[in-house]
């Protein structure tokens, strides 16, 4: 297997091709690059620029015409001094540590079970599991909100006195996790299903000949071979968790336990829009982006290092 | 080692930076108000963002003023999305001409230079048509920045039938309110006197206001905002509600939400200290309780006193960046003073008019079957006269409210005293003001 990891291609391999990249390739890349620069690189640059600015006040009671000044790293100091902002990171870490494994476990289980459902029903079930992903996060949260609020919730009615307060201080994070799991399990399942489809039939035949039952096939063949799909869904989920926004924003209306800076994204949003301080909001967004980036790459390097050491 | 693509991407980013810096980055509204030239007979279109159902009044304007057409766009209420939208539009330089802005939020919009100064367009001549203290909500320095629409003098809504059935006296003082709460809890089978909504800081603020507190005062000599959220009066009020919460005498659900409306319908909540505009909410959301409600003055902190308070209040603001300030001002003044408009707004439950009115000559002066034929607005008329109008709002009130709400929510969940929550909020509010570049200190 080590031979597949080659260094730079030998001159023989590149043959007649010129050392300069093909102009045609750039032509094909241009539309992507233009959109990428305009919608990705430029906004990030702008956010970084804004994070270095601050408003200076003038006039009676500071209500006069404001001016803009260079703040250096003042906004970063201010953001990192806010304990509620730091706590919001702790909250999404905890959320991710529980929610991502549960969701991926469910996704893999559903995908493996689907393999055993034959023909027409497989399609119907797959579509059913995927359906919640088609419901926008805001709508999903409103739906679940009705199931959570005591007084209107049929679940609370059914359970009577034994019903927990889903929106209470210690519970609301897990009530949110439940919404996110409901939304995204089907989506992740679909990625796993696609990967399962790509496993060559010969492997299963060989396994059957070797006497492997369904359990052994699942554990020894399918699970190791869907590893790339799991890594992918895991990275998506880490990024998604860091950016948790719509669900807490909506559930906040029903749950006083959800504060204005419940998640880092919500905190940035509130600074930018509710408090009209776009400069602090830009700062918080940059910090969030750096943390999400660091986490994703840390996870990827952890996984690849493990892969390398296995070889 | 960075690949060629990395190098290119970074190069592009560096190249883009000066271009971005050249974007006119302004700390407040991106566009300034200017009067566009108008040919005689030319039709003008105004866009008006509001969450108050005032379409009927606007339709009346459009019928009677064919050359100034106003289009109402309904937006989410105040901080649940409305102000966010307004701030974003100001920043982007694409604001509507007019917007609904509550009194407490006006200083925040001042801070981003988001309101048009209206004396330049003749607003100072309109002052006489409005109740003095409501007019002053839109006055900053020498300028006029908003036309007041309505306020929320407070009263005490209660279910007369249930109070009678359980032999509960209508409370005249907050002590009696507590006694009533005890009786209701004992005799009402699950009912409570009202809810203490931890996430309604503006509602809570009305009670320190009634007690004589001043959360914010502008020290004009030093240009400093003086914060006093944890003053003696406020702590006394917090302590009072604390006792009700501790002894399970009040519900703890959020108000004005599904669960609350249901409890009002079923009689699980039997009274509500609230503003005049609460009438429309009761009427609209609990039609089954028609005829069972009455209104009286707020319970008093001192027996025999007549202190009242105000909860909410709104203005029609002309945002920075409009091209038709003259026409917008004309409309804003008409909307809030024209008798026909006021009657339609009253029907929509917009609050207590900012215009000087004779109660008997408007729809407010009629007996109301929902309140058992009581001319309940006489109560609010008296209440309105007893509001301490020296109360002020800080330019970071949205943040202050969310600090108080967060602290109350936590205090109630973890059974900590509300008094501590107020002390916690005090420090944060001072910090918020300073973080905005303003001068601030505790009282």
XYZ file of C-alpha atoms in Angstrom:
754
model
C 0.000 0.000 0.000
C 2.893 2.366 0.718
C 3.726 2.515 -2.958
C 0.577 4.470 -3.681
C 1.988 7.424 -1.780
C 4.373 8.734 -4.413
C 6.414 11.914 -4.306
C 6.597 14.425 -7.129
C 5.939 12.876 -10.506
C 9.045 11.862 -12.436
C 9.837 13.757 -15.666
C 9.040 10.579 -17.549
C 5.526 10.565 -16.173
C 4.756 14.119 -17.253
C 6.175 13.366 -20.697
C 5.558 16.018 -23.310
C 3.417 18.281 -21.129
C 4.839 21.740 -20.579
C 5.833 22.658 -17.012
C 3.364 25.573 -17.128
C -0.182 24.671 -16.257
C -2.557 24.523 -19.132
C -4.233 27.827 -19.995
C -7.419 25.931 -20.699
C -7.393 24.682 -17.123
C -7.391 28.252 -15.841
C -10.209 29.015 -18.228
C -12.264 26.266 -16.691
C -11.301 27.354 -13.202
C -12.045 31.026 -13.777
C -15.805 30.965 -13.090
C -15.214 29.079 -9.862
C -12.354 31.341 -8.822
C -14.352 34.481 -9.547
C -17.266 33.349 -7.404
C -14.913 31.979 -4.753
C -13.053 35.271 -4.486
C -16.200 37.353 -4.517
C -18.290 35.337 -2.059
C -15.623 33.773 0.131
C -12.217 35.415 0.166
C -13.447 39.002 -0.124
C -16.045 38.790 2.690
C -13.484 37.158 4.974
C -11.011 39.918 4.185
C -13.704 42.506 4.819
C -14.649 40.915 8.148
C -11.011 40.890 9.264
C -10.730 44.540 8.233
C -13.914 45.478 10.119
C -12.734 43.624 13.203
C -9.911 46.150 13.493
C -12.225 49.183 13.571
C -14.211 50.878 16.279
C -16.718 53.722 16.588
C -15.695 56.947 18.306
C -18.411 59.026 19.986
C -18.844 62.762 19.958
C -21.340 65.402 20.984
C -23.693 65.688 23.944
C -24.131 62.350 25.730
C -22.180 60.744 22.882
C -25.266 60.876 20.658
C -23.701 63.159 18.046
C -22.371 62.127 14.664
C -20.029 59.153 15.257
C -16.700 58.638 13.489
C -14.697 55.539 12.750
C -11.280 54.802 14.211
C -8.646 52.098 14.057
C -8.910 49.868 17.106
C -6.003 47.485 16.653
C -6.828 44.317 18.556
C -9.120 46.056 21.049
C -12.195 44.268 19.715
C -10.477 40.912 20.138
C -9.590 41.744 23.733
C -13.159 42.862 24.353
C -14.643 39.685 22.838
C -12.310 37.367 24.713
C -13.001 39.181 27.966
C -16.708 38.441 27.704
C -17.178 35.328 29.797
C -20.532 34.686 28.160
C -18.836 34.500 24.742
C -16.204 32.047 26.028
C -18.934 30.014 27.722
C -20.810 29.773 24.438
C -17.847 27.893 22.967
C -17.880 25.491 25.910
C -21.582 24.950 25.309
C -21.242 24.039 21.630
C -18.260 21.760 22.396
C -20.378 19.869 24.908
C -23.253 19.834 22.441
C -21.008 18.410 19.703
C -19.421 15.800 21.935
C -22.824 14.285 22.608
C -24.869 15.154 19.552
C -22.406 14.190 16.773
C -21.704 10.631 17.989
C -25.392 9.962 18.646
C -26.397 11.303 15.242
C -23.710 9.424 13.329
C -24.454 6.219 15.215
C -28.097 6.545 14.219
C -27.165 7.420 10.632
C -24.898 4.382 10.264
C -27.417 2.078 11.922
C -30.181 3.257 9.613
C -27.928 2.927 6.565
C -26.894 -0.611 7.493
C -30.485 -1.617 8.177
C -31.610 -0.155 4.866
C -29.196 -2.526 3.116
C -31.346 -5.375 4.355
C -34.622 -3.947 3.153
C -35.472 -5.130 -0.303
C -36.520 -3.229 -3.404
C -39.345 -0.750 -3.347
C -39.479 -0.333 0.429
C -35.815 0.659 0.589
C -36.547 3.696 -1.582
C -39.622 4.673 0.432
C -37.804 4.353 3.748
C -34.737 6.172 2.493
C -36.883 9.075 1.337
C -38.756 9.092 4.654
C -35.567 9.235 6.706
C -34.220 11.969 4.467
C -37.416 14.026 4.641
C -36.578 16.046 7.814
C -33.525 17.443 6.018
C -35.901 19.071 3.554
C -37.584 20.956 6.404
C -35.750 24.236 7.038
C -34.146 24.489 10.479
C -36.421 27.359 11.475
C -39.586 25.412 10.662
C -38.232 22.299 12.358
C -37.580 24.300 15.514
C -41.060 25.812 15.479
C -42.531 22.308 15.054
C -40.499 20.878 17.900
C -41.184 24.005 19.935
C -44.854 23.090 19.987
C -43.932 19.620 21.211
C -41.769 21.078 23.981
C -43.851 23.899 25.457
C -45.856 22.752 28.475
C -49.530 23.490 28.018
C -49.612 22.963 24.272
C -47.348 19.924 24.022
C -49.164 16.630 23.391
C -46.109 14.839 24.838
C -46.486 16.687 28.124
C -50.231 15.961 28.082
C -49.592 12.275 27.519
C -46.951 11.943 30.219
C -48.858 14.122 32.675
C -46.898 14.801 35.844
C -43.969 12.679 34.687
C -43.257 14.986 31.750
C -39.911 16.745 31.994
C -39.709 20.462 31.257
C -37.964 20.223 27.898
C -37.079 23.902 27.943
C -35.675 24.034 31.476
C -32.148 25.228 32.118
C -30.435 21.869 32.145
C -32.591 20.308 29.452
C -32.820 22.818 26.675
C -29.381 22.054 25.210
C -30.432 18.432 24.752
C -33.821 19.442 23.408
C -31.896 21.409 20.782
C -29.623 18.414 20.155
C -32.739 16.351 19.542
C -33.931 18.823 16.885
C -30.550 18.812 15.152
C -30.362 15.015 15.231
C -33.856 14.813 13.761
C -32.877 17.216 11.000
C -29.532 15.780 9.952
C -29.543 12.036 10.628
C -31.210 11.319 7.304
C -28.762 13.505 5.417
C -25.740 11.787 6.960
C -27.378 8.418 6.417
C -27.602 9.188 2.709
C -23.866 9.883 2.498
C -23.168 6.570 4.246
C -25.605 4.744 1.952
C -23.797 6.151 -1.087
C -20.497 4.886 0.254
C -21.993 1.471 1.020
C -23.206 1.235 -2.583
C -19.645 1.699 -3.799
C -18.392 -1.390 -1.973
C -17.781 -4.096 -4.612
C -20.116 -7.089 -4.382
C -17.117 -9.459 -4.575
C -16.130 -8.532 -1.031
C -19.515 -9.641 0.274
C -19.324 -12.847 -1.730
C -15.856 -13.537 -0.385
C -17.074 -12.845 3.135
C -20.029 -15.176 2.715
C -17.748 -17.914 1.398
C -15.503 -17.388 4.417
C -18.542 -17.966 6.577
C -19.249 -14.417 7.774
C -22.788 -13.778 9.017
C -24.650 -10.466 8.627
C -23.205 -9.127 11.915
C -19.657 -9.964 10.957
C -20.104 -8.544 7.469
C -21.390 -5.297 8.952
C -18.680 -4.984 11.571
C -15.652 -6.281 9.678
C -16.356 -5.202 6.115
C -18.938 -2.485 5.852
C -17.864 -0.381 8.830
C -14.172 -0.147 7.904
C -15.041 0.602 4.282
C -17.445 3.470 5.061
C -14.755 5.166 7.121
C -14.181 7.946 4.533
C -17.898 8.769 4.600
C -17.823 8.890 8.385
C -14.825 11.219 8.399
C -16.610 13.490 5.930
C -19.888 13.590 7.862
C -17.969 14.122 11.079
C -16.137 17.165 9.722
C -19.416 18.582 8.366
C -21.028 18.007 11.734
C -18.195 19.693 13.657
C -18.483 22.768 11.467
C -22.273 22.685 11.680
C -22.171 22.436 15.457
C -19.828 25.390 15.788
C -22.227 27.407 13.654
C -25.356 26.438 15.586
C -27.700 29.383 15.100
C -31.249 29.048 13.789
C -32.420 26.462 16.313
C -31.383 28.359 19.479
C -32.548 31.658 17.952
C -36.047 30.317 17.422
C -36.357 28.250 20.596
C -35.218 31.331 22.553
C -38.707 32.783 22.181
C -40.083 29.909 24.230
C -37.130 29.216 26.505
C -35.693 31.940 28.736
C -32.786 29.562 29.410
C -31.449 30.300 25.927
C -29.530 33.535 26.309
C -28.555 36.092 23.683
C -25.086 34.569 23.527
C -26.032 30.930 23.838
C -23.822 29.965 20.898
C -20.859 31.879 19.398
C -22.800 32.536 16.201
C -25.818 33.874 18.101
C -23.512 36.110 20.089
C -21.986 37.569 16.923
C -25.442 38.005 15.391
C -26.748 39.879 18.402
C -23.774 42.212 18.444
C -24.094 42.884 14.748
C -27.812 43.372 14.437
C -29.513 43.802 17.792
C -26.721 45.908 19.309
C -25.650 47.528 16.038
C -21.958 46.853 16.693
C -20.809 45.247 13.446
C -17.156 45.643 14.389
C -17.431 43.463 17.486
C -19.640 41.075 15.502
C -16.958 40.801 12.793
C -14.377 40.097 15.491
C -16.451 37.326 16.997
C -17.083 35.845 13.549
C -13.372 35.768 12.818
C -12.679 34.061 16.149
C -15.431 31.533 15.417
C -14.034 30.833 11.948
C -10.539 30.282 13.336
C -11.814 27.882 16.004
C -13.981 25.930 13.529
C -11.052 25.711 11.119
C -8.661 24.566 13.832
C -11.097 21.928 15.064
C -11.779 20.532 11.592
C -8.096 20.290 10.734
C -7.246 18.852 14.146
C -9.863 16.164 13.603
C -8.648 15.443 10.068
C -5.014 15.194 11.119
C -6.010 12.929 14.010
C -7.824 10.634 11.619
C -5.117 10.604 8.936
C -2.353 10.054 11.483
C -4.264 7.049 12.725
C -4.626 5.859 9.149
C -0.903 6.231 8.511
C 0.053 4.415 11.687
C -2.274 1.581 10.729
C -0.449 1.079 7.461
C 4.700 24.086 1.485
C 1.969 26.225 -0.002
C 0.776 25.164 -3.390
C 0.473 27.473 -6.353
C -3.253 27.767 -5.697
C -2.672 28.866 -2.089
C -0.268 31.524 -3.258
C -2.779 32.754 -5.814
C -5.611 32.843 -3.297
C -3.569 34.807 -0.801
C -2.342 37.131 -3.492
C -5.903 37.866 -4.515
C -6.893 38.466 -0.902
C -4.061 40.936 -0.428
C -4.967 42.650 -3.675
C -8.596 42.903 -2.560
C -7.786 44.505 0.792
C -7.128 48.071 -0.371
C -10.150 47.870 -2.640
C -12.258 46.952 0.377
C -10.717 49.629 2.533
C -11.763 52.085 -0.136
C -15.415 51.067 0.380
C -17.013 53.979 2.208
C -17.029 52.420 5.653
C -19.230 54.648 7.776
C -19.924 54.036 11.455
C -23.648 54.672 11.144
C -26.241 54.957 8.429
C -24.660 54.628 4.988
C -26.996 57.136 3.304
C -28.042 60.600 4.456
C -31.523 62.027 4.194
C -32.028 64.400 1.284
C -35.165 65.892 -0.133
C -35.565 64.743 -3.720
C -36.872 67.303 -6.152
C -40.499 66.839 -6.946
C -42.365 68.168 -9.931
C -45.879 69.456 -9.242
C -48.293 66.561 -9.413
C -45.573 63.945 -9.273
C -46.551 60.912 -7.240
C -44.336 59.877 -4.308
C -44.080 56.376 -2.863
C -43.165 55.903 0.776
C -42.254 52.592 2.374
C -43.245 52.136 6.015
C -41.954 49.249 8.158
C -44.133 48.392 11.105
C -45.488 45.443 13.079
C -48.524 47.335 14.367
C -51.614 46.396 12.330
C -52.176 49.929 11.032
C -53.018 49.030 7.437
C -56.551 50.431 7.705
C -55.316 53.854 8.771
C -52.746 53.819 5.980
C -55.441 52.814 3.488
C -57.428 55.849 4.617
C -54.372 58.047 3.985
C -53.882 56.561 0.550
C -57.524 57.256 -0.317
C -57.366 60.850 0.866
C -53.823 61.662 -0.352
C -53.579 60.356 -3.903
C -50.147 61.840 -4.649
C -48.314 60.394 -1.623
C -48.711 56.640 -1.593
C -47.632 54.799 1.557
C -46.859 51.114 1.381
C -46.879 49.287 4.722
C -44.499 46.364 4.973
C -45.175 44.237 8.033
C -41.937 43.235 9.789
C -41.265 41.157 12.915
C -41.967 43.007 16.163
C -39.171 45.079 17.721
C -36.242 42.933 18.885
C -37.594 39.685 17.466
C -36.260 40.788 14.091
C -37.675 44.223 13.295
C -34.868 46.376 14.683
C -32.261 43.963 13.362
C -33.735 44.479 9.907
C -33.750 48.258 10.321
C -30.154 48.375 11.512
C -29.092 46.218 8.576
C -30.939 48.421 6.092
C -29.411 51.596 7.565
C -25.969 50.065 7.354
C -26.589 49.020 3.771
C -27.991 52.411 2.791
C -31.357 51.019 1.709
C -33.694 51.973 4.556
C -37.464 52.391 4.316
C -38.717 55.968 4.582
C -40.620 55.379 7.810
C -40.381 52.852 10.594
C -42.052 51.875 13.831
C -39.553 52.493 16.643
C -40.359 52.102 20.322
C -39.451 54.909 22.707
C -36.744 52.870 24.434
C -35.044 52.106 21.108
C -34.861 55.720 19.871
C -31.514 56.451 21.645
C -30.075 53.289 20.054
C -30.992 54.549 16.617
C -29.505 57.924 17.512
C -26.263 56.122 18.240
C -25.991 54.869 14.654
C -27.157 58.206 13.258
C -30.210 56.333 12.019
C -32.921 58.992 12.409
C -33.655 62.080 10.328
C -33.549 65.378 12.214
C -37.017 66.772 11.605
C -36.967 70.422 12.714
C -35.346 71.143 9.348
C -38.633 69.983 7.828
C -40.883 71.864 10.222
C -41.480 69.291 12.971
C -41.024 71.810 15.790
C -44.315 73.440 14.771
C -46.203 70.185 15.405
C -45.322 69.869 19.090
C -48.578 71.356 20.380
C -50.635 68.473 18.994
C -48.955 65.881 21.228
C -48.833 64.943 24.894
C -45.743 66.638 26.232
C -43.781 63.698 27.665
C -44.452 61.486 24.670
C -43.234 64.238 22.344
C -40.015 64.543 24.366
C -39.207 60.861 23.740
C -38.131 61.858 20.241
C -36.252 65.018 21.253
C -32.474 64.854 21.624
C -30.563 68.061 22.201
C -32.234 70.706 20.060
C -33.442 68.266 17.444
C -36.677 66.351 16.916
C -36.068 62.823 15.684
C -39.391 60.983 15.873
C -43.138 61.580 15.962
C -44.692 59.823 18.970
C -47.515 57.415 18.308
C -48.683 55.873 21.548
C -47.614 54.958 25.052
C -48.607 52.229 27.481
C -49.981 53.599 30.755
C -50.430 50.680 33.087
C -53.445 49.256 34.808
C -54.489 46.038 36.454
C -56.603 43.619 34.398
C -58.411 40.997 36.454
C -61.067 38.321 36.042
C -63.935 39.693 38.082
C -65.927 36.438 37.957
C -63.097 34.351 39.411
C -62.148 36.956 42.012
C -65.792 36.877 43.167
C -66.066 33.105 43.089
C -62.967 32.689 45.242
C -63.822 35.690 47.424
C -60.633 37.555 46.538
C -60.487 41.317 47.093
C -59.158 43.344 44.190
C -55.710 44.446 45.466
C -55.068 48.149 45.971
C -51.519 47.716 47.264
C -48.784 45.227 46.415
C -49.206 43.760 49.928
C -52.830 43.052 49.117
C -51.664 41.671 45.762
C -49.631 39.085 47.669
C -52.620 38.245 49.892
C -54.754 37.832 46.786
C -52.084 35.603 45.216
C -52.156 33.348 48.302
C -55.963 33.029 48.183
C -55.966 32.338 44.449
C -53.345 29.635 44.818
C -55.331 28.035 47.666
C -58.794 28.215 46.101
C -58.053 28.279 42.403
C -56.988 24.657 41.786
C -53.816 25.290 39.828
C -54.625 28.891 39.004
C -52.180 31.689 39.722
C -52.649 35.424 40.061
C -50.350 36.057 37.082
C -47.068 34.957 35.616
C -43.637 36.357 36.348
C -42.119 36.216 32.863
C -38.320 36.138 33.280
C -37.823 37.143 29.668
C -39.845 40.365 29.769
C -37.442 42.930 31.164
C -39.468 45.848 29.844
C -42.499 44.610 31.777
C -40.396 44.250 34.911
C -38.887 47.719 34.443
C -42.362 49.208 34.764
C -42.473 48.319 38.471
C -39.243 50.039 39.589
C -40.478 52.918 37.402
C -43.687 52.996 39.449
C -41.684 52.775 42.696
C -39.718 55.889 41.737
C -36.467 54.368 40.470
C -34.482 55.835 37.571
C -32.471 53.139 35.863
C -30.746 55.600 33.579
C -30.051 59.264 33.904
C -28.140 61.499 31.553
C -25.619 63.640 33.402
C -25.467 66.461 30.888
C -22.600 68.284 32.572
C -20.133 65.448 32.149
C -21.889 63.760 29.192
C -22.045 60.598 31.274
C -24.763 57.960 31.419
C -25.514 57.154 35.054
C -26.766 53.598 35.586
C -28.819 52.695 38.647
C -30.460 49.344 38.023
C -29.676 48.024 41.486
C -30.829 51.067 43.424
C -32.910 50.789 46.615
C -36.299 51.000 44.862
C -35.439 48.432 42.190
C -34.118 45.968 44.763
C -37.303 46.368 46.806
C -39.367 45.506 43.725
C -37.148 42.530 42.848
C -37.384 41.308 46.416
C -41.186 41.509 46.289
C -41.423 39.363 43.141
C -38.783 37.060 44.602
C -41.106 36.316 47.490
C -43.948 35.483 45.094
C -41.685 33.209 43.045
C -40.220 31.489 46.128
C -43.659 30.744 47.588
C -44.993 29.475 44.260
C -47.625 32.203 44.148
C -47.009 33.141 40.502
C -46.567 31.088 37.354
C -43.177 31.321 35.638
C -44.143 30.955 31.997
C -43.100 33.500 29.358
C -45.881 35.972 28.618
C -47.463 36.727 25.237
C -46.656 33.204 23.992
C -48.754 30.138 23.176
C -48.760 28.707 26.690
C -49.610 32.064 28.246
C -52.514 32.729 25.885
C -53.890 29.304 26.689
C -53.630 29.915 30.430
C -55.462 33.214 29.998
C -58.198 31.451 28.036
C -58.621 28.646 30.568
C -58.551 30.929 33.605
C -55.298 29.502 34.931
C -53.996 33.069 34.975
C -56.576 35.372 36.474
C -55.038 38.816 36.358
C -52.391 40.845 34.563
C -50.697 44.079 35.544
C -50.092 45.496 32.099
C -50.367 48.365 29.688
C -53.426 49.839 28.028
C -52.505 48.073 24.781
C -52.976 44.739 26.572
C -56.723 45.138 26.006
C -56.449 44.138 22.359
C -54.348 41.093 23.241
C -56.907 39.831 25.754
C -59.802 40.570 23.440
C -58.127 38.939 20.455
C -56.624 35.887 22.131
C -59.174 34.993 24.771
C -62.526 35.811 23.141
C -64.174 33.166 25.342
C -63.578 35.294 28.436
C -65.651 38.192 27.089
C -67.447 40.171 29.765
C -65.449 38.661 32.622
C -62.557 41.138 32.733
C -62.356 44.453 34.545
C -59.599 47.024 34.804
C -58.449 49.011 37.809
C -55.382 51.015 38.822
C -52.068 49.289 39.459
C -51.562 48.134 43.048
C -49.586 50.761 45.019
C -46.357 50.507 46.992
C -47.630 53.068 49.519
C -51.274 52.767 50.647
C -53.346 55.591 49.231
C -50.741 56.645 46.668
C -51.555 57.061 42.987
C -48.210 56.238 41.343
C -48.552 54.711 37.925
C -46.159 53.444 35.316
C -45.680 52.994 31.623
C -45.018 49.787 29.702
C -44.081 50.229 26.053
C -44.657 53.118 23.750
C -43.928 53.687 20.126
C -43.092 56.339 17.610
C -43.143 56.791 13.873
C -39.543 57.533 12.912
C -38.240 58.833 9.624
C -35.088 56.870 9.036
C -31.807 58.358 7.877
C -31.497 58.054 4.118
C -35.044 58.782 2.951
C -35.440 60.866 -0.198
C -38.821 62.221 0.880
C -38.528 63.570 4.436
C -41.152 66.283 3.868
C -43.794 63.844 2.661
C -42.807 61.269 5.303
C -43.192 63.826 8.080
C -46.533 64.913 6.679
C -47.723 61.318 6.771
C -46.294 60.574 10.242
C -48.059 63.602 11.692
C -51.340 62.737 9.982
C -51.147 59.096 11.089
C -50.781 60.023 14.735
C -53.120 63.007 15.009
C -55.893 62.701 12.402
C -59.122 61.750 14.235
C -60.072 59.249 11.536
C -56.657 57.627 11.715
C -56.669 57.536 15.532
C -60.039 55.776 15.583
C -58.749 53.130 13.174
C -55.540 52.722 15.205
C -57.554 52.350 18.399
C -59.535 49.602 16.713
C -56.250 47.844 15.982
C -55.136 48.164 19.615
C -52.107 50.363 19.150
C -51.949 51.837 22.653
C -52.595 55.152 24.331
C -52.598 57.983 21.748
C -49.700 60.407 21.772
C -51.990 63.037 20.297
C -53.894 65.266 22.707
C -57.414 63.843 22.615
C -60.708 64.168 24.378
C -61.410 60.642 25.584
C -65.167 60.922 25.087
C -64.756 61.923 21.456
C -62.826 58.810 20.451
C -63.526 55.106 20.420
C -61.591 54.899 23.704
C -64.405 56.603 25.589
C -67.034 53.940 24.906
C -68.228 51.212 27.275
C -66.716 47.887 26.222
C -68.668 44.625 26.408
C -65.412 42.653 26.709
C -64.853 44.438 30.023
C -68.453 43.975 31.121
C -69.526 47.387 29.849
C -66.856 49.237 31.826
C -65.491 52.442 30.243
C -62.143 50.954 31.153
C -60.054 53.597 29.411
C -61.012 56.085 32.124
C -58.732 54.006 34.325
C -55.903 54.398 31.845
C -56.626 58.081 31.395
C -56.038 58.561 35.112
C -53.045 56.232 35.033
C -51.509 58.197 32.181
C -51.588 61.379 34.281
C -49.735 59.630 37.105
C -46.779 58.288 35.121
C -43.390 59.571 36.278
C -42.303 61.125 33.007
C -38.688 61.752 34.071
C -37.777 58.115 33.302
C -35.082 57.840 30.603
C -33.721 55.114 28.354
C -30.068 54.347 27.636
C -28.753 53.936 24.098
C -28.026 50.274 24.877
C -31.405 49.286 26.265
C -31.807 46.192 24.092
C -28.596 44.842 25.580
C -29.625 45.879 29.105
C -32.894 44.046 28.697
C -31.202 40.894 27.493
C -28.773 40.978 30.448
C -31.660 41.309 32.869
C -33.602 38.586 31.094
C -30.632 36.213 31.057
C -29.935 36.907 34.724
C -33.599 36.480 35.727
C -33.888 33.262 33.737
C -30.842 31.855 35.463
C -31.886 33.098 38.904
C -35.287 31.455 38.614
C -33.929 28.169 37.252
C -31.305 27.926 39.961
C -33.480 29.440 42.695
C -31.173 32.377 43.274
C -32.528 35.767 44.356
C -33.680 38.190 41.651
C -31.947 40.889 43.656
C -28.581 39.331 42.768
C -29.619 39.188 39.131
C -30.214 42.943 39.123
C -26.830 43.571 40.754
C -25.239 41.391 38.082
C -27.008 43.307 35.303
C -25.926 46.689 36.724
C -22.240 46.030 36.053
C -22.901 44.630 32.601
C -24.966 47.613 31.521
C -22.164 50.008 32.516
C -19.741 47.830 30.529
C -22.038 47.839 27.475
C -22.193 51.612 27.423
C -18.426 51.843 27.728
C -17.933 49.233 24.999
C -19.932 51.498 22.700
C -17.461 54.290 23.354
C -19.830 56.181 25.681
C -19.035 57.598 29.093
C -20.845 55.689 31.826
C -20.752 55.067 35.552
C -22.830 53.494 38.294
C -24.986 55.758 40.440
